[in-house]
Amino acid sequence: MSSHNGHDNRFLAKMRGIMEQESSKRIVPNTRIILGITGGIAAYKAAELARLLIKQGVEVQVVMTEAACHFITPTTMQGLSGKPVYTDQWDASVPNSMAHINLSRAADAIVIAPASGDFIAKLAHGLADDLLSTLCLARACPLIIAPAMNREMWLNAATQRNIAQLRADGVQILGPDSGIQACGEEGMGRMLEAQQLAQDIMVFFQPGLLSGKKILVTAGPTYEAIDAVRGITNRSSGKMGYAITQAALEQGAEVVLVSGPTALVKPHGAQGVNVESAAQMLDAVKRHVAGCDIFIGVAAVADYRVAQPSAQKIKKSANTLTLELLPNPDILAYVASLPKPPYCVGFAAESENLADYAEQKRRAKKLPLLVGNLAQQAIGSDDNELVLFDDGGSHALPRADKLTLARQLMQHIAQRITGEQR
Ligand code: CTP
């Protein structure tokens, strides 16, 4: 993966510090970001980045260099951001001719994505010969850059010197990543994908309620082999467990995600462990549970496995086929019954009598918190509706997308944990 992964935790912690020093206001809702686009083929990814940030409720003001306009049009960015795009330092429509001051004072952060080698050189030397470089120089807020260039340009001693200078100046650098480049060469210099950048950027604006906490999450279905090609599984998509992982990362937690087979991409920053069967999931959980503060069992673990799976494909030979099934270990119950268990959160998908069944499960497994949902509303869908059951009673989280619900759930858990530690 990218070279910046090793810097993530230090970077995020440092970033929060910088945000707190440079801005006394809480910037979670109504966050305003200047998205600066410079000239490079990765400029097309800035369109997706703007869309993702806006979807998260961020107000995005786009500023483009002249070179950027050769790669993506201001019209596209205006359409996506819903605001006029600034490209010109000498824009006569700005009444006081102080676009650089007005814009940078109104921003909570400036994000340059992509940041070309040329623009990085300008930043490193404090040049201010166009609107974007001028507002970077005039800023009173954090500056985050996502470099994007050919691998030789990235490795060039001048670029490396400039990057080192920017780091020393407190500029935050996301990426670059390595991989196939637009020029056909392969190596370090690709801009991080928009999804990853949006996630990294959002982390800065969260209050970090779970920073320093270790969280273990199970997600997705399990797959219990019948033979070499067939198995028993279920329709869990893994979306809720992955959304919870992302929400926990956003709050500054360290997350291990033990996942059954899904089609999802592991949220950036989580440690992923891929498993198939319930037995493998239990093994992975045993390996990672030590030192965990919170365990969240979101996986739809198969209750039974095939007693004797066949190593070879079973041939059609009779009119009926009987499979003997054995009960699987209960992973959540195992963790909850450890001598010093982490704070355990279970999920219950019910098709009826949600409140009764969920509360029964919570007591049976001795869980401080159980999250109930209706199976028919949840499976495979992007939206859900949750009810949280704990010693304080029940608490409904109304219908919303799974990431929004996951964020509310993580806030609830953070409150409970802080309450218990007091
Ligand atoms: N769970 C687990 N290991 C299992 C079974 C379930 O860790 N072998 C966890 C799930 O991740 C979830 C919760 O337990 O957090 C679900 O509880 P459970 O009673 O097993 O739910 P169902 O399987 O839905 O139970 P039932 O089929 O009886 O409704």
Coordinates of C-alpha atoms and ligand atoms in Angstrom, one line a residue:
M1 CA 0.0 0.0 0.0
S2 CA 1.0 3.6 0.1
S3 CA 3.9 4.9 1.9
H4 CA 1.8 7.2 4.0
N5 CA 0.1 4.4 5.9
G6 CA 2.8 4.2 8.5
H7 CA 2.4 7.9 9.1
D8 CA -1.4 7.7 9.5
N9 CA -1.8 7.5 13.3
R10 CA 1.0 10.1 14.0
F11 CA -0.4 12.3 11.2
L12 CA -4.0 12.1 12.5
A13 CA -3.0 12.8 16.1
K14 CA -0.8 15.7 15.0
M15 CA -3.5 17.0 12.7
R16 CA -6.1 17.1 15.6
G17 CA -3.5 19.0 17.6
I18 CA -3.0 21.5 14.9
M19 CA -6.8 21.9 14.4
E20 CA -7.2 22.6 18.0
Q21 CA -4.4 25.1 18.1
E22 CA -5.4 26.9 15.0
S23 CA -9.1 26.9 15.4
S24 CA -10.9 27.4 18.7
K25 CA -14.3 26.5 17.1
R26 CA -15.7 23.0 16.9
I27 CA -15.7 22.3 13.2
V28 CA -17.8 19.2 13.0
P29 CA -21.0 20.5 11.4
N30 CA -20.7 23.3 8.8
T31 CA -17.1 22.5 8.0
R32 CA -15.8 24.6 5.2
I33 CA -13.0 23.4 3.0
I34 CA -11.3 25.1 0.1
L35 CA -10.6 22.4 -2.5
G36 CA -7.6 23.6 -4.5
I37 CA -7.0 21.8 -7.8
T38 CA -3.7 22.1 -9.7
G39 CA -2.7 20.8 -13.1
G40 CA -2.4 17.1 -13.4
I41 CA -4.2 14.1 -14.8
A42 CA -5.5 13.2 -11.3
A43 CA -7.6 16.4 -11.4
Y44 CA -10.5 14.2 -12.5
K45 CA -10.4 12.5 -9.0
A46 CA -11.1 15.9 -7.5
A47 CA -14.6 15.8 -8.9
E48 CA -15.4 12.7 -7.0
L49 CA -13.6 14.1 -3.9
A50 CA -15.8 17.2 -4.0
R51 CA -18.9 15.0 -4.3
L52 CA -17.9 12.8 -1.4
L53 CA -17.1 15.7 0.9
I54 CA -20.3 17.5 0.1
K55 CA -22.2 14.2 0.8
Q56 CA -20.7 14.3 4.3
G57 CA -22.1 17.8 4.8
V58 CA -18.9 19.7 4.1
E59 CA -19.2 23.1 2.3
V60 CA -16.7 23.0 -0.5
Q61 CA -15.3 26.0 -2.3
V62 CA -13.3 25.1 -5.3
V63 CA -10.3 27.1 -6.5
M64 CA -8.4 26.0 -9.6
T65 CA -5.1 27.0 -11.1
E66 CA -5.0 27.8 -14.8
A67 CA -3.2 24.5 -15.5
A68 CA -6.0 22.6 -13.7
C69 CA -8.5 24.0 -16.1
H70 CA -6.7 22.1 -18.9
F71 CA -7.6 18.8 -17.2
I72 CA -11.1 19.4 -15.7
T73 CA -13.5 22.3 -16.3
P74 CA -14.6 24.9 -13.7
T75 CA -18.1 24.2 -15.0
T76 CA -17.9 20.5 -13.8
M77 CA -16.6 21.7 -10.4
Q78 CA -19.3 24.4 -10.1
G79 CA -22.0 21.9 -11.0
L80 CA -20.8 19.5 -8.3
S81 CA -20.0 22.1 -5.6
G82 CA -23.0 24.3 -6.3
K83 CA -20.8 27.4 -6.0
P84 CA -18.9 29.6 -8.5
V85 CA -15.3 28.3 -8.9
Y86 CA -12.5 30.8 -8.4
T87 CA -9.7 30.6 -11.0
D88 CA -8.4 34.2 -11.3
Q89 CA -6.6 36.4 -8.9
W90 CA -7.8 39.4 -10.7
D91 CA -11.5 38.5 -10.7
A92 CA -13.3 41.8 -11.0
S93 CA -16.5 40.4 -9.4
V94 CA -14.8 40.3 -6.0
P95 CA -15.7 43.8 -4.7
N96 CA -12.6 44.4 -2.5
S97 CA -10.2 42.5 -4.9
M98 CA -9.2 40.4 -1.8
A99 CA -10.4 37.0 -2.9
H100 CA -7.3 35.4 -1.3
I101 CA -8.0 36.9 2.1
N102 CA -11.8 36.5 2.0
L103 CA -11.6 32.8 1.0
S104 CA -8.8 31.7 3.3
R105 CA -10.4 33.4 6.3
A106 CA -13.7 31.6 5.7
A107 CA -12.1 28.2 5.5
D108 CA -11.5 25.5 8.2
A109 CA -8.9 23.9 6.0
I110 CA -7.4 24.1 2.5
V111 CA -7.0 20.8 0.7
I112 CA -4.9 20.7 -2.5
A113 CA -5.8 17.6 -4.5
P114 CA -4.1 17.0 -6.8
A115 CA -1.0 18.9 -5.7
S116 CA 1.4 18.9 -8.7
G117 CA 5.2 18.9 -8.4
D118 CA 5.2 22.5 -9.6
F119 CA 2.7 23.6 -7.0
I120 CA 4.5 21.7 -4.2
A121 CA 7.7 23.6 -5.2
K122 CA 5.8 26.9 -5.1
L123 CA 4.4 26.1 -1.6
A124 CA 7.8 25.1 -0.3
H125 CA 9.2 28.4 -1.4
G126 CA 6.3 30.6 -0.4
L127 CA 5.6 31.8 -3.9
A128 CA 2.3 33.5 -4.5
D129 CA 1.8 34.1 -8.2
D130 CA -1.7 33.0 -8.7
L131 CA -4.9 32.9 -6.6
L132 CA -4.4 29.4 -5.1
S133 CA -0.8 29.8 -4.1
T134 CA -1.6 33.3 -2.7
L135 CA -4.4 32.0 -0.6
C136 CA -2.2 29.2 0.7
L137 CA 0.4 31.8 1.8
A138 CA -2.3 34.0 3.3
R139 CA -4.1 31.1 5.2
A140 CA -4.8 30.9 8.9
C141 CA -6.0 27.3 8.7
P142 CA -4.4 23.9 8.2
L143 CA -3.1 23.0 4.8
I144 CA -3.5 19.4 3.5
I145 CA -2.0 18.3 0.2
A146 CA -2.4 15.1 -1.9
P147 CA 0.6 14.9 -4.2
A148 CA 0.1 13.5 -7.7
M149 CA 2.9 13.1 -10.3
N150 CA 5.0 10.8 -12.3
R151 CA 7.2 8.5 -10.2
E152 CA 10.5 10.2 -11.4
M153 CA 9.1 13.6 -10.6
W154 CA 8.1 12.4 -7.2
L155 CA 11.5 10.8 -6.5
N156 CA 13.4 13.8 -7.9
A157 CA 15.7 15.2 -5.2
A158 CA 14.1 18.6 -5.6
T159 CA 10.5 17.3 -4.9
Q160 CA 11.7 15.3 -1.9
R161 CA 13.4 18.4 -0.6
N162 CA 10.2 20.4 -1.1
I163 CA 8.1 17.7 0.6
A164 CA 10.5 17.6 3.6
Q165 CA 10.3 21.4 3.8
L166 CA 6.5 21.3 3.7
R167 CA 6.4 18.7 6.5
A168 CA 8.7 20.8 8.6
D169 CA 6.3 23.7 8.0
G170 CA 3.4 21.7 9.4
V171 CA 1.7 21.0 6.0
Q172 CA -0.1 17.6 6.1
I173 CA 0.7 15.3 3.2
L174 CA -1.7 12.5 2.2
G175 CA -0.1 9.9 -0.1
P176 CA 1.0 9.6 -2.7
D177 CA 0.2 5.9 -3.5
S178 CA 2.0 3.6 -5.7
G179 CA 0.7 1.8 -8.8
I180 CA 0.2 2.1 -12.5
Q181 CA 0.4 5.7 -13.6
A182 CA -1.4 7.6 -16.4
C183 CA 1.9 7.6 -18.3
G184 CA 2.0 3.8 -18.2
E185 CA 4.9 3.6 -15.8
E186 CA 4.5 2.0 -12.4
G187 CA 5.7 3.4 -9.1
M188 CA 5.1 6.0 -6.3
G189 CA 3.3 9.2 -7.2
R190 CA -0.4 8.3 -7.9
M191 CA -2.8 10.5 -6.0
L192 CA -4.8 8.6 -3.3
E193 CA -8.3 7.5 -4.4
A194 CA -11.0 10.1 -3.7
Q195 CA -12.7 7.7 -1.2
Q196 CA -9.6 7.3 0.8
L197 CA -8.8 11.1 0.7
A198 CA -12.4 11.9 1.8
Q199 CA -12.1 9.5 4.7
D200 CA -8.7 10.9 5.8
I201 CA -10.0 14.4 5.6
M202 CA -13.2 13.7 7.5
V203 CA -11.2 12.2 10.4
F204 CA -9.7 15.7 11.1
F205 CA -13.2 17.1 11.7
Q206 CA -14.4 14.5 14.2
P207 CA -13.9 15.1 17.9
G208 CA -11.9 11.9 18.4
L209 CA -14.2 10.4 21.0
L210 CA -12.5 7.0 20.8
S211 CA -8.9 8.0 20.4
G212 CA -6.5 5.6 22.2
K213 CA -9.2 2.8 22.1
K214 CA -8.7 -0.6 20.5
I215 CA -11.8 -2.0 18.8
L216 CA -12.4 -5.4 17.3
V217 CA -15.2 -5.8 14.8
T218 CA -16.6 -8.9 13.1
A219 CA -18.5 -8.3 9.9
G220 CA -20.2 -10.0 7.0
P221 CA -21.5 -13.5 6.6
T222 CA -19.6 -16.7 7.3
Y223 CA -19.2 -19.5 4.8
E224 CA -19.4 -23.1 6.0
A225 CA -18.2 -25.5 3.3
I226 CA -20.3 -28.5 2.3
D227 CA -17.8 -29.7 -0.3
A228 CA -15.0 -28.2 -2.5
V229 CA -17.4 -25.9 -4.3
R230 CA -20.5 -25.5 -2.2
G231 CA -21.3 -24.1 1.2
I232 CA -23.8 -22.6 3.6
T233 CA -23.8 -18.9 3.9
N234 CA -26.3 -16.0 4.4
R235 CA -27.3 -12.7 2.7
S236 CA -25.3 -10.4 5.0
S237 CA -23.5 -7.8 2.9
G238 CA -21.1 -6.7 5.6
K239 CA -22.1 -3.0 5.0
M240 CA -23.1 -2.3 8.6
G241 CA -19.8 -3.8 10.1
Y242 CA -17.7 -1.9 7.5
A243 CA -19.6 1.3 8.3
I244 CA -19.0 0.8 12.0
T245 CA -15.3 0.2 11.3
Q246 CA -15.2 3.5 9.4
A247 CA -17.1 5.4 12.1
A248 CA -14.7 4.0 14.8
L249 CA -11.7 5.1 12.7
E250 CA -13.2 8.5 12.3
Q251 CA -13.4 8.8 16.1
G252 CA -9.7 8.0 16.4
A253 CA -9.9 4.3 17.4
E254 CA -7.5 1.6 16.3
V255 CA -9.7 -1.0 14.6
V256 CA -9.2 -4.6 13.6
L257 CA -11.9 -5.8 11.2
V258 CA -12.4 -9.6 11.1
S259 CA -14.5 -10.1 8.0
G260 CA -16.3 -13.0 6.3
P261 CA -16.5 -13.0 2.5
T262 CA -17.9 -9.6 1.2
A263 CA -17.6 -7.5 -1.9
L264 CA -16.6 -4.4 0.2
V265 CA -13.3 -2.5 0.4
K266 CA -11.8 -2.4 3.9
P267 CA -12.0 1.1 5.3
H268 CA -8.6 2.8 5.0
G269 CA -6.6 2.6 8.2
A270 CA -8.3 -0.5 9.6
Q271 CA -6.3 -3.8 10.1
G272 CA -8.2 -6.3 8.1
V273 CA -8.4 -10.1 8.7
N274 CA -10.3 -12.1 6.1
V275 CA -11.9 -15.3 7.1
E276 CA -14.5 -17.7 5.8
S277 CA -15.9 -20.0 8.4
A278 CA -17.2 -19.3 12.0
A279 CA -14.3 -21.4 13.3
Q280 CA -11.8 -19.2 11.4
M281 CA -13.6 -16.1 12.7
L282 CA -13.3 -17.3 16.3
D283 CA -9.6 -18.1 15.8
A284 CA -9.0 -14.6 14.4
V285 CA -11.0 -13.0 17.3
K286 CA -9.0 -15.0 19.8
R287 CA -5.7 -13.8 18.2
H288 CA -6.8 -10.1 18.4
V289 CA -9.0 -9.7 21.4
A290 CA -6.2 -9.2 24.0
G291 CA -6.0 -5.5 25.0
C292 CA -9.2 -4.6 23.2
D293 CA -11.5 -2.0 24.8
I294 CA -14.5 -2.7 22.7
F295 CA -15.8 -5.8 20.8
I296 CA -18.6 -5.3 18.3
G297 CA -20.0 -8.5 16.8
V298 CA -21.8 -7.4 13.6
A299 CA -21.1 -10.6 11.7
A300 CA -24.0 -12.9 10.7
V301 CA -22.3 -16.0 12.0
A302 CA -23.7 -19.3 10.8
D303 CA -25.3 -21.1 13.7
Y304 CA -24.3 -24.5 12.3
R305 CA -21.5 -26.0 10.2
V306 CA -21.4 -29.2 8.2
A307 CA -20.2 -32.1 10.3
Q308 CA -18.0 -33.6 7.6
P309 CA -17.4 -31.4 4.7
S310 CA -16.2 -33.3 1.6
A311 CA -12.8 -32.3 0.2
Q312 CA -14.1 -33.2 -3.3
K313 CA -17.2 -32.1 -5.1
I314 CA -20.1 -34.3 -4.1
K315 CA -21.6 -36.0 -7.1
K316 CA -25.3 -36.4 -7.7
S317 CA -26.0 -40.0 -6.8
A318 CA -29.3 -40.2 -5.0
N319 CA -32.7 -38.5 -4.8
T320 CA -32.1 -37.1 -1.4
L321 CA -29.0 -35.9 0.4
T322 CA -28.8 -35.4 4.1
L323 CA -26.2 -33.1 5.7
E324 CA -25.4 -33.5 9.3
L325 CA -24.9 -30.1 11.0
L326 CA -23.1 -29.3 14.2
P327 CA -23.5 -26.1 16.2
N328 CA -20.9 -23.4 15.7
P329 CA -19.2 -21.7 18.7
D330 CA -20.8 -18.4 19.7
I331 CA -18.0 -15.9 19.2
L332 CA -19.7 -13.0 20.9
A333 CA -20.6 -15.1 24.0
Y334 CA -17.0 -16.3 24.1
V335 CA -15.7 -12.8 24.2
A336 CA -18.3 -11.6 26.7
S337 CA -17.4 -14.4 29.1
L338 CA -13.7 -13.7 29.1
P339 CA -12.4 -13.0 32.6
K340 CA -11.9 -9.3 31.8
P341 CA -14.1 -8.8 28.7
P342 CA -14.0 -5.7 26.6
Y343 CA -17.2 -3.6 26.3
C344 CA -19.3 -6.1 24.2
V345 CA -21.8 -5.0 21.6
G346 CA -24.0 -7.6 19.9
F347 CA -26.3 -7.3 16.9
A348 CA -29.7 -9.0 16.6
A349 CA -31.5 -9.2 13.3
E350 CA -35.1 -10.3 14.0
S351 CA -38.0 -10.7 11.6
E352 CA -40.6 -10.0 14.4
N353 CA -40.9 -9.1 18.1
L354 CA -37.7 -7.1 17.9
A355 CA -37.8 -5.6 21.5
D356 CA -38.6 -8.9 23.2
Y357 CA -36.1 -11.1 21.3
A358 CA -33.3 -8.5 21.4
E359 CA -33.6 -7.9 25.2
Q360 CA -33.6 -11.7 25.7
K361 CA -30.4 -12.1 23.6
R362 CA -28.8 -9.3 25.5
R363 CA -29.4 -10.9 28.9
A364 CA -28.5 -14.4 27.6
K365 CA -25.2 -13.3 26.3
K366 CA -24.6 -10.9 29.2
L367 CA -24.0 -7.9 26.9
P368 CA -23.9 -4.3 28.1
L369 CA -25.3 -3.2 24.7
L370 CA -27.3 -5.0 22.0
V371 CA -28.3 -3.4 18.7
G372 CA -31.5 -4.6 17.3
N373 CA -32.8 -4.3 13.7
L374 CA -35.4 -5.8 11.5
A375 CA -33.8 -8.4 9.2
Q376 CA -36.1 -7.6 6.3
Q377 CA -35.1 -3.9 6.4
A378 CA -31.4 -4.4 6.9
I379 CA -30.0 -7.1 4.7
G380 CA -28.2 -5.8 1.6
S381 CA -29.8 -2.4 2.0
D382 CA -27.8 0.9 2.3
D383 CA -30.3 2.2 4.9
N384 CA -31.4 0.7 8.2
E385 CA -33.2 1.6 11.4
L386 CA -31.8 0.5 14.8
V387 CA -32.9 0.2 18.4
L388 CA -30.2 0.1 21.1
F389 CA -30.9 -1.9 24.2
D390 CA -28.8 -1.4 27.3
D391 CA -29.3 -1.1 31.1
G392 CA -30.7 2.3 30.5
G393 CA -33.6 0.9 28.4
S394 CA -34.1 1.3 24.7
H395 CA -33.0 4.0 22.3
A396 CA -34.2 4.3 18.7
L397 CA -32.0 5.5 15.9
P398 CA -34.4 6.4 13.1
R399 CA -34.0 5.3 9.5
A400 CA -30.8 6.6 7.9
D401 CA -27.9 5.4 5.8
K402 CA -25.7 2.8 7.5
L403 CA -22.7 5.2 7.9
T404 CA -24.9 7.8 9.7
L405 CA -26.3 5.1 12.0
A406 CA -22.8 3.7 12.6
R407 CA -21.6 7.2 13.6
Q408 CA -24.5 7.6 16.1
L409 CA -23.8 4.2 17.5
M410 CA -20.1 5.0 18.0
Q411 CA -21.1 8.2 19.8
H412 CA -23.5 6.2 22.1
I413 CA -20.8 3.6 22.8
A414 CA -18.2 6.4 23.5
Q415 CA -20.6 8.0 26.0
R416 CA -21.3 4.7 27.7
I417 CA -17.6 3.9 28.0
T418 CA -16.6 7.3 29.3
G419 CA -19.5 7.0 31.8
E420 CA -18.3 3.6 33.0
Q421 CA -14.8 4.8 33.4
R422 CA -15.8 7.7 35.6
Ligands
CTP1 N1 -22.8 -14.2 17.0 C1 -21.5 -14.7 17.2 N2 -21.2 -16.0 17.0 C2 -22.2 -16.9 16.6 C3 -23.5 -16.4 16.5 C4 -23.8 -15.1 16.7 O1 -20.6 -13.9 17.5 N3 -21.9 -18.2 16.5 C5 -23.1 -12.8 17.3 C6 -23.5 -12.0 16.1 O2 -22.3 -11.4 15.5 C7 -24.4 -11.0 16.7 C8 -25.1 -11.8 17.7 O3 -24.2 -12.8 18.1 O4 -23.8 -10.0 17.3 C9 -26.4 -12.4 17.2 O5 -26.9 -13.3 18.2 P1 -27.6 -14.6 17.9 O6 -28.4 -15.0 19.1 O7 -26.7 -15.7 17.5 O8 -28.5 -14.2 16.8 P2 -29.1 -15.1 15.7 O9 -28.1 -16.0 15.1 O10 -29.8 -14.2 14.9 O11 -30.0 -16.0 16.7 P3 -31.3 -16.6 16.3 O12 -31.0 -17.3 15.0 O13 -31.6 -17.6 17.4 O14 -32.3 -15.5 16.2

